[in-house]
Amino acid sequence: DTGVSQDPRHKITKRGQNVTFRCDPISEHNRLYWYRQTLGQGPEFLTYFQNEAQLEKSRLLSDRFSAERPKGSFSTLEIQRTEQGDSAMYLCASSEGASYNEQFFGPGTRLTVL
Amino acid sequence: AQTVTQSQPEMSVQEAETVTLSCTYDTSESDYYLFWYKQPPSRQMILVIRQEAYKQQNATENRFSVNFQKAAKSFSLKISDSQLGDAAMYFCAYLVEEGGSEKLVFGKGTKLTVNP
C-alpha cells in the first residue's frame, strides 16, 4: 500500500459547475477525514467517517457539499454550484483503530474556481 | 471550543543549529492528544511527533522533541541539528473527541527556513 491517494490532484472549474473529488484511504483504515486548507492557513475539518457512517459534518460544509463513503472504502466529496470561495486545497486523511492514532494525509486536490 | 495558536508565522535556523517552534492551545479537558505535523512544499503532511496529555514525560523522536507544559497549555517543538530537509510548514494540532466523532484542530502554522 502506497498511502492515501486523491484524485484529481488539480481541478479548475468555472463558477456554478459541480465537482467531485475522490479519496482512497490506506486499505485497513476504518476512519476517514476531509479537511480544507486555504493559503496561509492550517487545515480545517470538514467531515469524518467511521467505516461507512458519516459521524460529523462541520458548519463549513454548506448544503452544496456532500460526502459519501460507500462500503467503508473510498470516499467522494462533491461540491455543487461552486463559488470562488470554494477555491482551496482539499485534504483527505485516514487512520486505524484508536482515535489518537496518526492520521495519514493524502496529497490533496487543489481546486480553483474561476 | 478548543483553539490552537502558533504565534510565529515564520522562523529561520542555520543548518546544524537548534530551533524551537511555539504552540499554545485552549481546552477544558484533562486528557487529550497533541501533534506536530510537517508539510514540505508541494508535498503531503506527515506526522512529526505526538504527545498524550496524561504522560508527564516529553515525547522525543530522534532530532525532534517537545516541551509540554500542561498547566501553561504550551506544546513547543524543538528541532536539533537542523537539516535542509527540515524546511517546511509546521502545524501544531489538537485532537478533539466528542459525540463519537473526532477531528484535528490545527494552528495556522509556522514556516521554517533552514539556511545552509
mmCIF file of N, CA and C in Angstrom, chain B residues 39-43 87-89:
data_model
loop_
_atom_site.group_PDB
_atom_site.id
_atom_site.type_symbol
_atom_site.label_atom_id
_atom_site.label_comp_id
_atom_site.label_asym_id
_atom_site.label_seq_id
_atom_site.Cartn_x
_atom_site.Cartn_y
_atom_site.Cartn_z
ATOM 1 N N GLN B 39 4.558 19.866 6.769
ATOM 2 C CA GLN B 39 4.066 19.911 5.391
ATOM 3 C C GLN B 39 5.151 20.529 4.508
ATOM 4 N N PRO B 40 5.971 19.696 3.858
ATOM 5 C CA PRO B 40 7.008 20.234 2.967
ATOM 6 C C PRO B 40 6.359 20.886 1.750
ATOM 7 N N PRO B 41 7.054 21.757 1.059
ATOM 8 C CA PRO B 41 6.486 22.416 -0.116
ATOM 9 C C PRO B 41 5.991 21.401 -1.138
ATOM 10 N N SER B 42 4.749 21.544 -1.530
ATOM 11 C CA SER B 42 4.126 20.695 -2.558
ATOM 12 C C SER B 42 4.152 19.212 -2.212
ATOM 13 N N ARG B 43 4.232 18.909 -0.955
ATOM 14 C CA ARG B 43 4.218 17.504 -0.536
ATOM 15 C C ARG B 43 3.214 17.319 0.595
ATOM 16 N N ALA B 87 13.128 22.015 6.237
ATOM 17 C CA ALA B 87 12.407 23.197 5.759
ATOM 18 C C ALA B 87 11.003 22.804 5.338
ATOM 19 N N ALA B 88 10.013 23.448 5.947
ATOM 20 C CA ALA B 88 8.611 23.081 5.698
ATOM 21 C C ALA B 88 7.705 23.982 6.515
ATOM 22 N N MET B 89 6.403 23.821 6.315
ATOM 23 C CA MET B 89 5.417 24.384 7.231
ATOM 24 C C MET B 89 5.205 23.377 8.355
#
